[in-house]
Coordinates of N, CA and C in Angstrom, one line a residue:
G1 N 23.9 11.5 0.2 CA 24.8 10.9 1.5 C 24.4 10.2 2.0
Y2 N 22.6 10.9 1.4 CA 21.9 10.7 2.9 C 21.0 9.7 2.5
G3 N 21.3 9.6 0.9 CA 20.3 8.7 0.3 C 21.4 7.3 0.9
L4 N 22.4 7.2 1.1 CA 23.4 6.3 1.5 C 23.3 5.4 3.0
L5 N 22.9 6.5 3.5 CA 22.6 6.2 4.7 C 20.8 5.8 4.8
R6 N 20.2 5.9 4.0 CA 18.7 5.9 4.7 C 18.6 3.8 3.8
I7 N 19.0 4.1 2.7 CA 18.6 2.8 2.0 C 19.6 1.5 2.8
R8 N 20.7 1.7 3.5 CA 21.4 0.9 4.2 C 20.3 -0.6 4.3
P9 N 21.2 -1.7 4.5 CA 20.7 -2.8 5.3 C 20.6 -3.2 6.8
L10 N 20.1 -3.8 7.3 CA 20.4 -3.6 9.0 C 21.4 -5.0 8.5
D11 N 22.6 -4.3 9.9 CA 23.6 -5.0 10.1 C 24.7 -5.1 9.3
F12 N 24.3 -4.2 8.5 CA 25.0 -3.3 7.7 C 26.9 -3.8 7.9
G13 N 27.3 -4.5 6.7 CA 28.5 -4.8 6.5 C 28.7 -6.7 7.1
T14 N 27.5 -6.8 7.2 CA 27.8 -8.5 7.8 C 27.4 -9.8 6.2
P15 N 28.3 -10.3 6.2 CA 28.3 -10.9 5.1 C 27.5 -12.7 4.9
G16 N 26.9 -12.5 3.8 CA 26.0 -14.3 3.2 C 24.6 -13.3 4.1
P17 N 23.9 -14.1 2.7 CA 24.2 -15.8 3.2 C 24.6 -15.9 1.8
R18 N 25.4 -17.2 1.1 CA 26.6 -17.2 0.4 C 25.7 -18.1 -0.7
T19 N 25.1 -17.5 -1.9 CA 24.1 -18.5 -2.5 C 24.6 -19.3 -4.0
L20 N 24.3 -19.9 -4.7 CA 24.7 -20.8 -5.5 C 23.5 -20.6 -6.7
L21 N 23.7 -20.1 -7.4 CA 22.7 -19.7 -8.6 C 23.2 -20.5 -9.6
V22 N 21.6 -21.6 -9.5 CA 21.5 -22.1 -11.3 C 20.5 -21.5 -11.9
Q23 N 21.5 -21.5 -13.3 CA 20.2 -20.4 -14.9 C 20.4 -21.9 -15.8
T24 N 18.8 -22.2 -15.7 CA 19.1 -23.5 -16.9 C 18.9 -23.1 -17.6
N25 N 18.5 -22.1 -19.0 CA 18.2 -21.1 -20.2 C 17.4 -22.1 -20.2
L26 N 16.5 -22.3 -19.4 CA 15.3 -23.8 -20.3 C 14.1 -22.9 -21.5
P27 N 14.4 -23.4 -22.6 CA 13.0 -22.7 -24.1 C 12.4 -22.7 -23.5
A28 N 11.8 -21.4 -24.1 CA 10.6 -20.8 -23.4 C 9.1 -21.6 -23.5
S29 N 9.5 -22.7 -24.9 CA 8.6 -23.5 -25.2 C 8.0 -23.9 -24.1
N30 N 8.7 -24.4 -22.9 CA 8.0 -25.2 -21.8 C 7.4 -25.3 -21.3
K31 N 6.7 -23.7 -21.4 CA 6.2 -23.1 -20.5 C 4.1 -23.2 -21.9
V32 N 4.4 -24.0 -22.4 CA 3.2 -24.3 -23.6 C 3.3 -25.9 -24.1
A33 N 4.1 -27.0 -24.6 CA 4.5 -27.8 -25.1 C 5.6 -28.6 -24.3
W34 N 6.0 -28.6 -22.9 CA 6.6 -29.7 -21.7 C 6.3 -31.3 -21.9
T35 N 6.4 -31.7 -22.7 CA 5.8 -33.3 -23.0 C 6.0 -33.9 -20.7
A36 N 6.1 -34.9 -21.1 CA 6.0 -35.6 -19.5 C 7.8 -36.3 -19.5
E37 N 8.2 -36.5 -20.5 CA 9.2 -37.3 -21.3 C 9.7 -35.9 -21.0
Q38 N 10.1 -34.9 -21.3 CA 10.8 -34.0 -20.7 C 11.5 -33.8 -20.1
Q39 N 10.4 -33.4 -18.9 CA 10.3 -32.8 -17.6 C 10.8 -33.7 -17.1
L40 N 10.7 -35.0 -17.1 CA 12.0 -36.5 -16.3 C 12.9 -36.2 -16.9
R41 N 13.9 -35.6 -18.2 CA 14.5 -35.7 -18.3 C 16.0 -34.3 -18.2
D42 N 14.8 -33.1 -18.3 CA 14.9 -32.1 -18.2 C 15.5 -31.5 -16.4
A43 N 14.4 -32.4 -15.3 CA 15.0 -32.3 -13.9 C 16.2 -33.0 -13.5
D44 N 15.9 -34.4 -14.0 CA 17.0 -34.8 -14.1 C 18.9 -33.8 -14.2
R45 N 18.7 -33.4 -15.1 CA 19.4 -32.7 -15.7 C 20.2 -31.2 -15.4
F46 N 19.0 -30.4 -14.2 CA 19.1 -30.0 -13.1 C 19.9 -30.0 -12.4
A47 N 19.4 -31.6 -11.6 CA 19.6 -32.0 -10.7 C 21.9 -32.0 -10.9
Q48 N 21.7 -32.8 -12.2 CA 23.2 -32.7 -12.3 C 23.8 -31.6 -12.1
Q49 N 23.5 -30.2 -13.1 CA 24.3 -29.2 -13.4 C 24.5 -28.8 -11.8
T50 N 22.6 -28.9 -10.7 CA 23.2 -28.5 -9.3 C 24.9 -28.7 -8.4
L51 N 24.4 -30.4 -8.7 CA 25.3 -30.8 -7.8 C 27.0 -30.4 -8.5
T52 N 26.9 -30.6 -9.6 CA 28.2 -30.5 -10.2 C 28.6 -28.8 -9.7
A53 N 28.2 -27.8 -10.3 CA 27.8 -27.0 -9.5 C 28.1 -26.7 -8.0
L54 N 27.7 -27.7 -7.3 CA 28.6 -27.5 -5.4 C 29.6 -27.9 -5.9
K55 N 29.7 -28.8 -6.2 CA 30.9 -29.9 -6.5 C 32.6 -28.6 -6.1
A56 N 32.3 -28.2 -7.8 CA 32.9 -27.7 -7.9 C 32.8 -26.4 -6.6
S57 N 32.4 -25.6 -6.4 CA 31.7 -24.7 -5.3 C 32.5 -25.0 -3.8
R58 N 32.4 -26.4 -4.0 CA 33.2 -26.2 -2.2 C 35.0 -27.4 -2.5
E59 N 35.0 -27.6 -3.7 CA 36.7 -27.2 -4.1 C 37.4 -26.6 -4.0
E60 N 36.0 -25.5 -4.1 CA 37.5 -23.7 -4.1 C 36.8 -23.4 -2.4
G61 N 36.1 -24.2 -1.7 CA 36.6 -23.7 -0.3 C 35.4 -22.8 0.2
I62 N 34.4 -22.6 -0.9 CA 32.5 -22.0 -0.2 C 31.4 -23.0 -0.3
E63 N 31.6 -22.3 0.8 CA 30.4 -23.7 1.1 C 29.0 -22.8 0.7
P64 N 27.8 -23.3 -0.2 CA 26.6 -22.1 -0.4 C 25.6 -21.8 1.3
D65 N 24.8 -21.5 1.2 CA 24.1 -21.5 2.0 C 22.8 -21.9 2.0
L66 N 22.8 -21.2 0.7 CA 21.4 -21.2 -0.5 C 21.7 -21.5 -1.6
I67 N 20.8 -22.8 -2.2 CA 20.8 -23.0 -3.9 C 19.8 -22.5 -4.4
V68 N 20.1 -21.7 -5.7 CA 18.4 -20.8 -6.6 C 18.6 -21.8 -8.0
W69 N 17.0 -22.3 -8.1 CA 16.6 -22.4 -9.4 C 16.2 -21.0 -9.9
P70 N 15.8 -21.1 -11.5 CA 14.8 -20.2 -11.7 C 13.3 -20.3 -11.3
E71 N 12.0 -20.0 -12.0 CA 11.1 -19.5 -12.0 C 10.4 -21.1 -12.9
T72 N 9.8 -21.3 -11.9 CA 8.8 -23.4 -13.0 C 9.5 -23.9 -13.4
M73 N 10.9 -23.9 -12.8 CA 12.2 -25.2 -13.1 C 11.2 -26.5 -12.9
L74 N 10.4 -26.5 -11.2 CA 10.8 -28.1 -11.2 C 9.6 -28.0 -11.8
P75 N 9.1 -29.3 -12.4 CA 7.4 -29.5 -12.9 C 6.7 -29.6 -12.2
G76 N 5.4 -31.1 -12.0 CA 4.7 -30.7 -11.7 C 3.2 -30.2 -10.2
V77 N 3.0 -30.3 -9.5 CA 2.0 -30.1 -9.2 C 2.6 -28.9 -7.7
G78 N 3.6 -28.6 -7.6 CA 3.7 -28.3 -6.1 C 4.7 -29.1 -5.2
L79 N 4.1 -29.0 -4.3 CA 4.8 -29.0 -3.0 C 4.5 -30.0 -2.0
E80 N 2.8 -29.5 -2.1 CA 2.4 -29.6 -0.8 C 1.0 -31.3 -0.9
E81 N 1.8 -31.5 -0.3 CA 1.4 -33.1 0.5 C -0.8 -33.0 0.3
E82 N -1.0 -31.4 -0.2 CA -2.6 -32.1 -0.6 C -2.7 -32.5 -2.1
S83 N -1.4 -31.4 -2.9 CA -1.7 -31.5 -4.6 C -1.0 -33.3 -4.5
V84 N -0.7 -33.7 -3.9 CA 0.1 -34.8 -4.3 C -0.4 -35.8 -4.7
Q85 N -1.3 -35.8 -3.0 CA -1.7 -36.8 -2.8 C -3.5 -36.7 -4.2
A86 N -3.8 -35.6 -4.4 CA -4.8 -35.5 -5.1 C -4.8 -35.8 -6.7
M87 N -3.3 -35.6 -7.1 CA -3.0 -36.3 -8.6 C -2.8 -37.8 -8.3
S88 N -2.4 -38.1 -7.2 CA -2.5 -39.9 -6.8 C -3.9 -40.8 -6.9
A89 N -4.9 -40.0 -6.7 CA -6.2 -40.4 -6.8 C -6.7 -40.7 -7.8
W90 N -5.7 -39.5 -8.4 CA -6.7 -38.9 -10.1 C -6.2 -40.3 -11.1
G91 N -5.2 -40.7 -10.7 CA -4.6 -42.3 -11.1 C -2.5 -41.4 -11.5
S92 N -2.3 -41.2 -10.5 CA -0.6 -40.1 -11.2 C -0.1 -39.7 -10.4
E93 N 0.9 -40.6 -10.0 CA 1.7 -40.7 -9.4 C 3.4 -39.4 -10.1
F94 N 2.7 -38.7 -11.0 CA 4.2 -37.3 -11.6 C 4.2 -36.7 -10.3
G95 N 2.7 -36.0 -9.7 CA 3.0 -34.9 -8.5 C 4.0 -35.8 -7.3
R96 N 4.2 -36.7 -6.8 CA 4.2 -37.6 -5.9 C 6.6 -37.3 -6.3
H97 N 6.4 -37.6 -7.7 CA 8.0 -38.1 -7.8 C 8.4 -36.3 -7.8
F98 N 8.3 -35.5 -8.0 CA 8.9 -34.6 -7.9 C 9.0 -33.4 -7.1
R99 N 8.1 -34.2 -5.4 CA 7.9 -33.9 -4.4 C 8.8 -34.4 -4.1
T100 N 9.0 -35.5 -4.2 CA 10.6 -37.1 -3.4 C 12.0 -36.4 -4.3
F101 N 12.1 -36.0 -5.7 CA 12.6 -35.3 -6.0 C 13.1 -34.0 -5.2
A102 N 12.5 -33.2 -5.0 CA 13.2 -32.2 -4.5 C 14.2 -32.4 -2.9
S103 N 12.7 -33.2 -2.1 CA 13.1 -33.8 -1.2 C 14.6 -34.0 -1.2
Q104 N 14.7 -35.6 -2.3 CA 16.4 -36.0 -2.1 C 17.6 -34.7 -2.5
L105 N 17.0 -34.2 -3.5 CA 18.0 -33.2 -3.9 C 18.3 -32.4 -2.9
R106 N 17.3 -31.8 -2.0 CA 17.9 -31.2 -0.4 C 18.7 -31.7 0.3
E107 N 18.6 -33.0 0.8 CA 19.5 -34.2 1.4 C 20.5 -34.2 0.6
L108 N 20.4 -34.6 -0.7 CA 22.2 -34.9 -1.3 C 23.0 -33.8 -1.6
G109 N 22.9 -32.6 -1.5 CA 23.2 -31.3 -1.2 C 23.3 -31.3 0.3
E110 N 23.1 -31.6 0.6 CA 23.1 -30.6 2.1 C 23.0 -29.4 2.4
V111 N 22.1 -28.7 1.2 CA 22.4 -27.4 1.4 C 20.2 -27.6 0.4
P112 N 19.7 -26.0 1.5 CA 18.3 -25.5 1.3 C 18.0 -25.1 -0.1
L113 N 17.2 -25.2 -0.7 CA 16.5 -24.7 -1.9 C 15.7 -24.3 -2.7
L114 N 15.5 -23.0 -3.5 CA 14.4 -22.3 -4.2 C 14.4 -22.2 -5.3
L115 N 13.0 -22.9 -4.9 CA 12.7 -23.8 -7.1 C 12.1 -22.5 -7.1
G116 N 11.4 -22.7 -8.3 CA 10.3 -22.4 -8.8 C 9.5 -23.6 -9.0
S117 N 7.9 -23.4 -9.2 CA 7.2 -24.3 -10.1 C 6.2 -23.9 -9.6
T118 N 5.3 -24.6 -9.7 CA 4.2 -24.8 -9.8 C 3.2 -24.6 -8.5
G119 N 2.3 -24.0 -8.2 CA 1.6 -23.8 -7.2 C -0.1 -24.0 -7.1
Y120 N -0.1 -24.9 -6.9 CA -2.0 -25.0 -6.5 C -3.1 -24.7 -5.2
L121 N -4.3 -23.9 -5.2 CA -5.2 -24.7 -4.4 C -5.8 -25.4 -4.9
G122 N -6.7 -26.1 -4.5 CA -7.6 -26.8 -4.7 C -7.7 -28.3 -5.7
L123 N -6.5 -28.6 -5.4 CA -7.0 -30.0 -6.7 C -6.9 -30.7 -6.6
G124 N -7.9 -31.4 -7.7 CA -9.0 -33.3 -7.7 C -8.9 -33.1 -8.6
A125 N -9.6 -34.2 -9.3 CA -10.7 -34.9 -9.9 C -12.0 -34.1 -10.9
G126 N -11.9 -33.9 -11.2 CA -12.9 -33.0 -11.4 C -14.4 -34.2 -12.4
E127 N -15.5 -34.3 -12.8 CA -16.7 -35.3 -13.4 C -15.9 -35.2 -14.3
D128 N -15.6 -34.5 -15.1 CA -15.1 -35.3 -16.5 C -13.4 -36.0 -16.5
G129 N -13.1 -36.5 -15.2 CA -12.4 -37.4 -15.9 C -11.2 -36.5 -15.5
G130 N -11.0 -35.1 -15.1 CA -9.7 -34.5 -15.3 C -9.5 -33.7 -14.0
L131 N -8.3 -33.3 -14.3 CA -7.8 -32.6 -12.9 C -8.4 -31.3 -12.8
T132 N -9.0 -30.8 -11.9 CA -9.6 -29.6 -11.1 C -8.9 -29.0 -10.5
F133 N -8.9 -27.1 -10.1 CA -7.9 -26.2 -9.2 C -9.2 -25.2 -8.8
D134 N -9.0 -25.1 -7.7 CA -9.9 -23.8 -7.6 C -8.6 -22.5 -7.6
A135 N -7.4 -22.4 -7.5 CA -6.3 -21.1 -8.2 C -5.4 -22.3 -8.5
R136 N -4.5 -21.3 -9.6 CA -3.2 -22.6 -9.7 C -2.3 -21.0 -10.0
F137 N -1.3 -20.7 -9.3 CA 0.4 -19.2 -8.9 C 1.2 -20.1 -9.1
N138 N 2.0 -19.7 -10.1 CA 3.3 -19.1 -10.6 C 4.0 -18.9 -9.3
S139 N 4.6 -19.8 -8.5 CA 5.2 -20.0 -6.6 C 6.8 -19.9 -7.0
V140 N 7.2 -19.8 -5.7 CA 8.7 -19.5 -4.8 C 8.2 -20.8 -3.5
Y141 N 9.5 -21.5 -4.0 CA 9.2 -22.8 -2.7 C 10.5 -22.9 -2.0
L142 N 11.1 -22.7 -1.0 CA 12.1 -23.0 0.4 C 11.4 -24.4 0.6
V143 N 12.9 -24.8 0.4 CA 12.6 -26.6 0.5 C 14.1 -26.5 1.6
D144 N 13.8 -26.4 3.6 CA 14.9 -26.8 3.8 C 14.2 -28.4 5.0
R145 N 14.1 -27.4 6.6 CA 13.2 -28.8 7.1 C 12.2 -29.3 7.1
A146 N 11.6 -28.7 6.2 CA 10.1 -29.2 6.0 C 10.1 -29.3 4.2
L147 N 9.2 -30.0 4.2 CA 9.0 -29.8 2.8 C 7.6 -29.4 2.2
P148 N 7.1 -28.0 1.8 CA 8.3 -27.4 1.8 C 8.2 -26.7 2.8
D149 N 8.9 -25.7 3.1 CA 9.4 -24.7 4.3 C 8.3 -23.4 4.0
S150 N 8.2 -22.9 3.3 CA 7.5 -22.0 3.4 C 7.6 -21.7 1.5
R151 N 7.0 -20.4 1.5 CA 6.2 -20.2 -0.5 C 5.6 -19.5 0.0
Y152 N 6.2 -18.2 -1.6 CA 5.8 -17.2 -2.2 C 4.8 -17.6 -3.0
D153 N 3.8 -16.6 -3.6 CA 3.0 -16.8 -4.4 C 3.0 -15.7 -5.4
K154 N 3.3 -15.6 -6.5 CA 3.4 -14.3 -6.9 C 2.2 -13.2 -7.5
V155 N 2.4 -12.2 -6.9 CA 1.1 -11.1 -7.1 C 0.6 -10.1 -8.3
H156 N 1.7 -10.2 -9.2 CA 2.0 -8.9 -10.0 C 2.7 -9.6 -11.6
L157 N 1.7 -11.0 -12.0 CA 1.6 -11.7 -13.4 C 1.9 -10.6 -14.5
T158 N 2.8 -11.7 -15.5 CA 3.1 -10.6 -16.2 C 2.2 -9.9 -17.4
P159 N 2.6 -8.8 -17.4 CA 0.8 -8.5 -19.0 C 1.5 -9.1 -20.6
F160 N 0.6 -9.7 -20.3 CA 1.3 -10.6 -22.0 C 1.7 -11.7 -21.4
G161 N 1.9 -12.6 -21.1 CA 2.6 -13.3 -21.0 C 2.1 -14.3 -19.9
E162 N 1.2 -14.0 -18.5 CA 0.4 -14.6 -18.1 C -0.7 -14.2 -17.5
R163 N -0.5 -13.3 -18.1 CA -2.7 -12.4 -17.8 C -2.7 -11.6 -19.1
M164 N -4.0 -11.1 -19.5 CA -4.0 -10.0 -20.7 C -4.9 -9.1 -20.7
P165 N -4.4 -8.1 -19.9 CA -5.4 -7.2 -19.5 C -5.6 -6.5 -20.6
I166 N -7.8 -6.7 -19.8 CA -8.2 -5.8 -20.8 C -9.3 -7.4 -21.6
I167 N -7.5 -7.6 -22.6 CA -8.7 -8.8 -23.5 C -9.4 -10.2 -22.6
S168 N -9.2 -10.3 -22.1 CA -9.5 -11.5 -20.8 C -10.5 -11.6 -20.3
D169 N -11.2 -10.1 -20.5 CA -12.4 -10.4 -19.6 C -13.5 -10.4 -20.9
F170 N -12.9 -11.0 -22.0 CA -13.6 -11.4 -23.4 C -13.2 -12.8 -23.7
P171 N -13.7 -13.8 -23.2 CA -13.1 -14.2 -23.0 C -13.1 -15.3 -25.1
W172 N -13.7 -15.7 -25.7 CA -13.9 -15.5 -26.5 C -12.9 -14.1 -27.8
L173 N -12.6 -13.5 -27.3 CA -11.0 -12.4 -28.4 C -10.5 -13.1 -27.8
E174 N -9.7 -13.9 -26.1 CA -9.0 -14.4 -26.4 C -7.8 -15.8 -26.9
E175 N -9.1 -16.3 -26.8 CA -8.9 -17.4 -27.1 C -8.7 -17.3 -28.2
A176 N -9.4 -16.3 -29.2 CA -8.9 -16.2 -30.5 C -7.7 -15.3 -30.8
L177 N -7.0 -15.0 -30.2 CA -5.8 -14.1 -29.8 C -4.3 -15.1 -30.0
L178 N -5.7 -16.6 -28.7 CA -4.1 -17.4 -28.3 C -3.7 -18.2 -29.5
S179 N -4.9 -18.2 -30.4 CA -5.2 -19.4 -31.2 C -4.3 -19.0 -32.8
I180 N -4.0 -17.6 -32.6 CA -3.6 -17.1 -33.9 C -1.5 -17.0 -33.2
G181 N -2.0 -16.5 -32.5 CA 0.5 -16.2 -31.6 C 0.6 -16.7 -31.0
A182 N -0.4 -17.8 -30.0 CA 0.3 -18.8 -28.8 C -0.7 -19.6 -28.6
N183 N -0.5 -20.3 -29.7 CA -1.3 -21.8 -29.5 C -1.1 -22.4 -28.6
G184 N -2.0 -23.1 -27.7 CA -1.4 -23.9 -26.9 C -1.4 -23.0 -25.2
M185 N -1.2 -21.8 -25.4 CA -0.9 -20.8 -23.8 C -2.9 -21.0 -23.5
S186 N -2.3 -20.9 -21.7 CA -3.7 -20.7 -21.1 C -3.4 -19.9 -19.9
F187 N -4.0 -19.1 -20.6 CA -4.1 -17.2 -19.2 C -4.8 -18.1 -17.8
D188 N -4.2 -19.2 -16.9 CA -4.9 -19.2 -15.8 C -4.5 -19.3 -14.7
L189 N -3.4 -18.1 -14.4 CA -2.9 -17.8 -13.1 C -3.2 -17.0 -12.5
E190 N -4.0 -17.1 -11.0 CA -4.1 -16.4 -10.3 C -3.3 -15.3 -9.7
E191 N -3.6 -14.1 -9.2 CA -2.8 -13.5 -8.5 C -2.3 -14.1 -6.8
G192 N -1.3 -13.9 -6.6 CA -1.0 -14.0 -5.0 C -1.5 -13.0 -4.4
T193 N -1.9 -13.3 -2.5 CA -2.6 -12.6 -2.0 C -1.0 -11.8 -0.4
S194 N 0.0 -12.2 -0.7 CA 1.1 -11.8 0.1 C 2.0 -11.6 -0.3
T195 N 3.1 -11.0 0.1 CA 3.9 -10.7 0.0 C 5.6 -10.7 0.9
D196 N 5.0 -11.1 2.6 CA 5.8 -11.1 3.1 C 6.7 -12.5 2.9
P197 N 8.0 -11.7 2.9 CA 9.7 -12.2 3.3 C 8.8 -13.9 3.3
L198 N 10.2 -14.4 2.7 CA 10.6 -16.0 3.3 C 11.9 -16.1 4.5
E199 N 12.0 -17.0 5.1 CA 13.1 -16.7 6.0 C 14.4 -17.9 6.0
L200 N 15.2 -17.9 5.6 CA 16.5 -18.7 5.8 C 17.2 -18.5 6.9
T201 N 17.7 -19.3 8.0 CA 18.4 -20.1 9.0 C 19.9 -20.3 8.0
F202 N 20.5 -19.5 8.3 CA 22.1 -20.6 8.0 C 23.2 -19.9 9.3
D203 N 24.5 -21.3 9.0 CA 26.0 -21.1 10.1 C 26.2 -19.5 9.7
Q204 N 26.6 -19.0 10.5 CA 27.7 -17.6 9.8 C 28.8 -17.8 11.4
S205 N 29.8 -17.6 11.1 CA 31.0 -17.6 12.5 C 30.2 -18.4 13.4
E206 N 30.2 -20.0 13.4 CA 30.0 -21.1 14.5 C 28.5 -20.5 15.0
R207 N 27.8 -19.2 14.3 CA 26.6 -19.2 15.1 C 25.6 -19.3 14.2
E208 N 24.3 -19.5 14.4 CA 22.9 -19.4 13.3 C 22.5 -18.4 13.3
V209 N 22.3 -17.8 12.1 CA 21.9 -16.8 12.1 C 21.0 -17.0 10.8
A210 N 19.7 -16.1 11.0 CA 18.4 -16.3 10.0 C 18.6 -14.8 9.9
V211 N 17.5 -15.0 8.5 CA 18.2 -13.8 6.9 C 16.7 -13.6 6.4
R212 N 16.1 -12.8 5.8 CA 14.4 -12.9 5.7 C 14.7 -11.7 4.5
F213 N 14.3 -12.6 3.1 CA 14.3 -12.4 2.0 C 12.8 -12.5 1.0
G214 N 12.7 -11.1 -0.3 CA 11.9 -11.3 -0.4 C 12.4 -11.8 -1.9
T215 N 11.1 -12.7 -2.9 CA 11.4 -13.3 -4.2 C 10.5 -13.0 -5.5
P216 N 11.5 -11.2 -5.6 CA 10.6 -10.5 -7.5 C 10.8 -12.3 -8.6
V217 N 9.8 -12.6 -8.6 CA 10.0 -13.1 -10.1 C 9.2 -12.5 -11.3
C218 N 10.6 -12.9 -12.7 CA 11.1 -12.7 -13.3 C 10.6 -10.7 -13.6
F219 N 9.5 -10.6 -14.2 CA 9.2 -9.9 -14.8 C 9.0 -8.3 -13.3
E220 N 8.6 -9.3 -12.4 CA 8.5 -9.2 -10.9 C 9.3 -7.7 -10.4
D221 N 10.5 -8.1 -10.5 CA 11.6 -7.0 -9.9 C 11.5 -5.7 -10.7
T222 N 10.6 -5.3 -11.8 CA 11.1 -3.9 -12.0 C 9.6 -3.3 -12.0
V223 N 8.6 -4.3 -10.8 CA 7.6 -3.3 -10.2 C 7.5 -3.2 -9.1
A224 N 7.9 -1.6 -9.0 CA 8.9 -1.1 -8.0 C 7.9 -0.9 -6.5
G225 N 6.5 -1.1 -6.4 CA 5.2 -1.4 -5.8 C 6.0 -2.3 -5.0
V226 N 5.6 -3.4 -5.8 CA 5.7 -4.9 -5.4 C 7.1 -5.7 -4.8
C227 N 8.6 -4.9 -5.2 CA 10.0 -4.5 -4.0 C 9.4 -4.4 -2.6
R228 N 8.9 -3.4 -3.0 CA 8.7 -2.4 -1.6 C 8.7 -2.9 -0.7
N229 N 7.3 -3.6 -1.3 CA 6.5 -3.6 -0.3 C 7.2 -6.1 0.4
M230 N 8.3 -6.0 -0.6 CA 8.6 -7.6 -0.6 C 10.0 -6.8 1.2
V231 N 10.0 -5.7 0.8 CA 10.9 -5.2 2.2 C 10.6 -4.4 3.2
W232 N 9.9 -4.1 3.1 CA 9.0 -3.1 3.7 C 7.6 -3.5 4.6
D233 N 7.8 -3.3 6.2 CA 6.2 -3.4 6.6 C 5.3 -2.1 6.9
G234 N 6.1 -1.6 6.6 CA 5.0 0.1 6.6 C 5.9 0.9 7.7
I235 N 6.5 0.4 8.5 CA 6.9 0.9 9.4 C 8.8 0.7 9.4
R236 N 8.9 -0.6 8.9 CA 10.7 -1.3 9.5 C 10.9 -1.6 8.5
K237 N 12.5 -2.0 7.7 CA 12.4 -3.0 6.6 C 12.4 -4.4 7.6
D238 N 11.6 -5.3 7.2 CA 12.0 -6.4 7.1 C 12.2 -7.9 6.9
A239 N 13.1 -6.5 5.7 CA 14.0 -8.5 4.5 C 15.2 -7.4 3.9
L240 N 16.3 -8.0 4.1 CA 17.7 -7.5 4.1 C 18.0 -7.8 2.3
L241 N 17.5 -8.9 1.8 CA 17.7 -9.0 0.5 C 16.7 -9.2 -0.5
L242 N 16.6 -9.0 -2.0 CA 15.6 -9.8 -2.7 C 16.0 -10.6 -3.7
I243 N 15.7 -11.8 -4.0 CA 16.7 -12.8 -4.7 C 15.1 -13.3 -6.0
N244 N 16.0 -12.6 -7.3 CA 14.5 -12.6 -8.6 C 14.9 -14.1 -9.4
L245 N 14.0 -14.8 -9.3 CA 14.1 -15.8 -9.5 C 13.2 -16.0 -11.6
S246 N 14.3 -15.9 -12.5 CA 14.4 -15.8 -14.1 C 14.2 -16.5 -15.1
N247 N 13.9 -17.3 -15.8 CA 14.7 -18.0 -16.6 C 14.7 -16.9 -18.0
D248 N 16.2 -17.4 -17.9 CA 16.9 -16.8 -18.9 C 16.7 -17.1 -20.6
G249 N 16.0 -18.4 -20.8 CA 15.9 -18.7 -22.0 C 14.4 -17.6 -22.4
W250 N 14.3 -17.6 -22.1 CA 13.1 -16.6 -22.8 C 14.3 -15.6 -23.7
F251 N 14.9 -15.1 -23.1 CA 15.6 -14.5 -24.0 C 16.3 -15.3 -25.4
G252 N 16.3 -16.2 -25.6 CA 15.9 -17.3 -26.8 C 17.9 -17.5 -26.9
T253 N 18.5 -17.0 -28.1 CA 19.5 -16.9 -28.5 C 20.0 -15.9 -28.9
S254 N 19.9 -15.0 -28.7 CA 20.8 -13.3 -28.1 C 21.7 -13.4 -27.3
I255 N 22.5 -12.6 -27.0 CA 23.3 -11.6 -25.9 C 23.3 -12.6 -24.6
M256 N 21.3 -12.1 -25.0 CA 21.3 -12.0 -22.7 C 20.7 -13.2 -22.8
G257 N 20.6 -14.1 -23.6 CA 20.1 -15.7 -23.4 C 21.8 -16.4 -23.1
R258 N 22.8 -15.5 -23.5 CA 23.6 -16.5 -23.3 C 24.5 -16.1 -22.5

């Protein structure tokens, strides 16, 4: 009883936000071999899946306040205009395509979106003709009134999936192991530096309500310290809920993947 009193959320008993979850179950191979053609095709399929689910929800009299996609499901270079311009200067409009895609999906559905994508810092063209960047993140974007409205960068990378503990200190060893068991993968993600919650504003009982929420990405929801920091600012509870973005395609054809 004491525990229930201690952990109950602020505004206990207040409903919302109503959330429409879209689970794409994209095969895990997209991490290493997702071609441009596949990205264009799959993003269109995700959008159709989203709009179909939204229509069905509304036919049942349920108006969602937020649509959630899994991690890394929006291709491109994130939603920052700086990254899109850098890719355009490099000679590709691929980044702008998906930035526009996210904006149009938000407008078409008239519901804010929570999207998993790759965020960049300092993206630009290198002297060798390729793209370079200062940092690359597994990011979560909130697409609402602005584009993007806000962003969270994953702070605890998955061991052996996004980082190689100890082994990464020896580049030759990391390269050798990847060539044997995960050819094509690279461990170039940086850890985010903030667990600050994102904030969503939605209508509830004819009044506008703001709710703050944490967004642990995939494996992060098993790390108690990370989740605690997302909802607790050290003095008070700063977020009312957690929304975990994870691609169930990692479970393959097992019962969990189905």
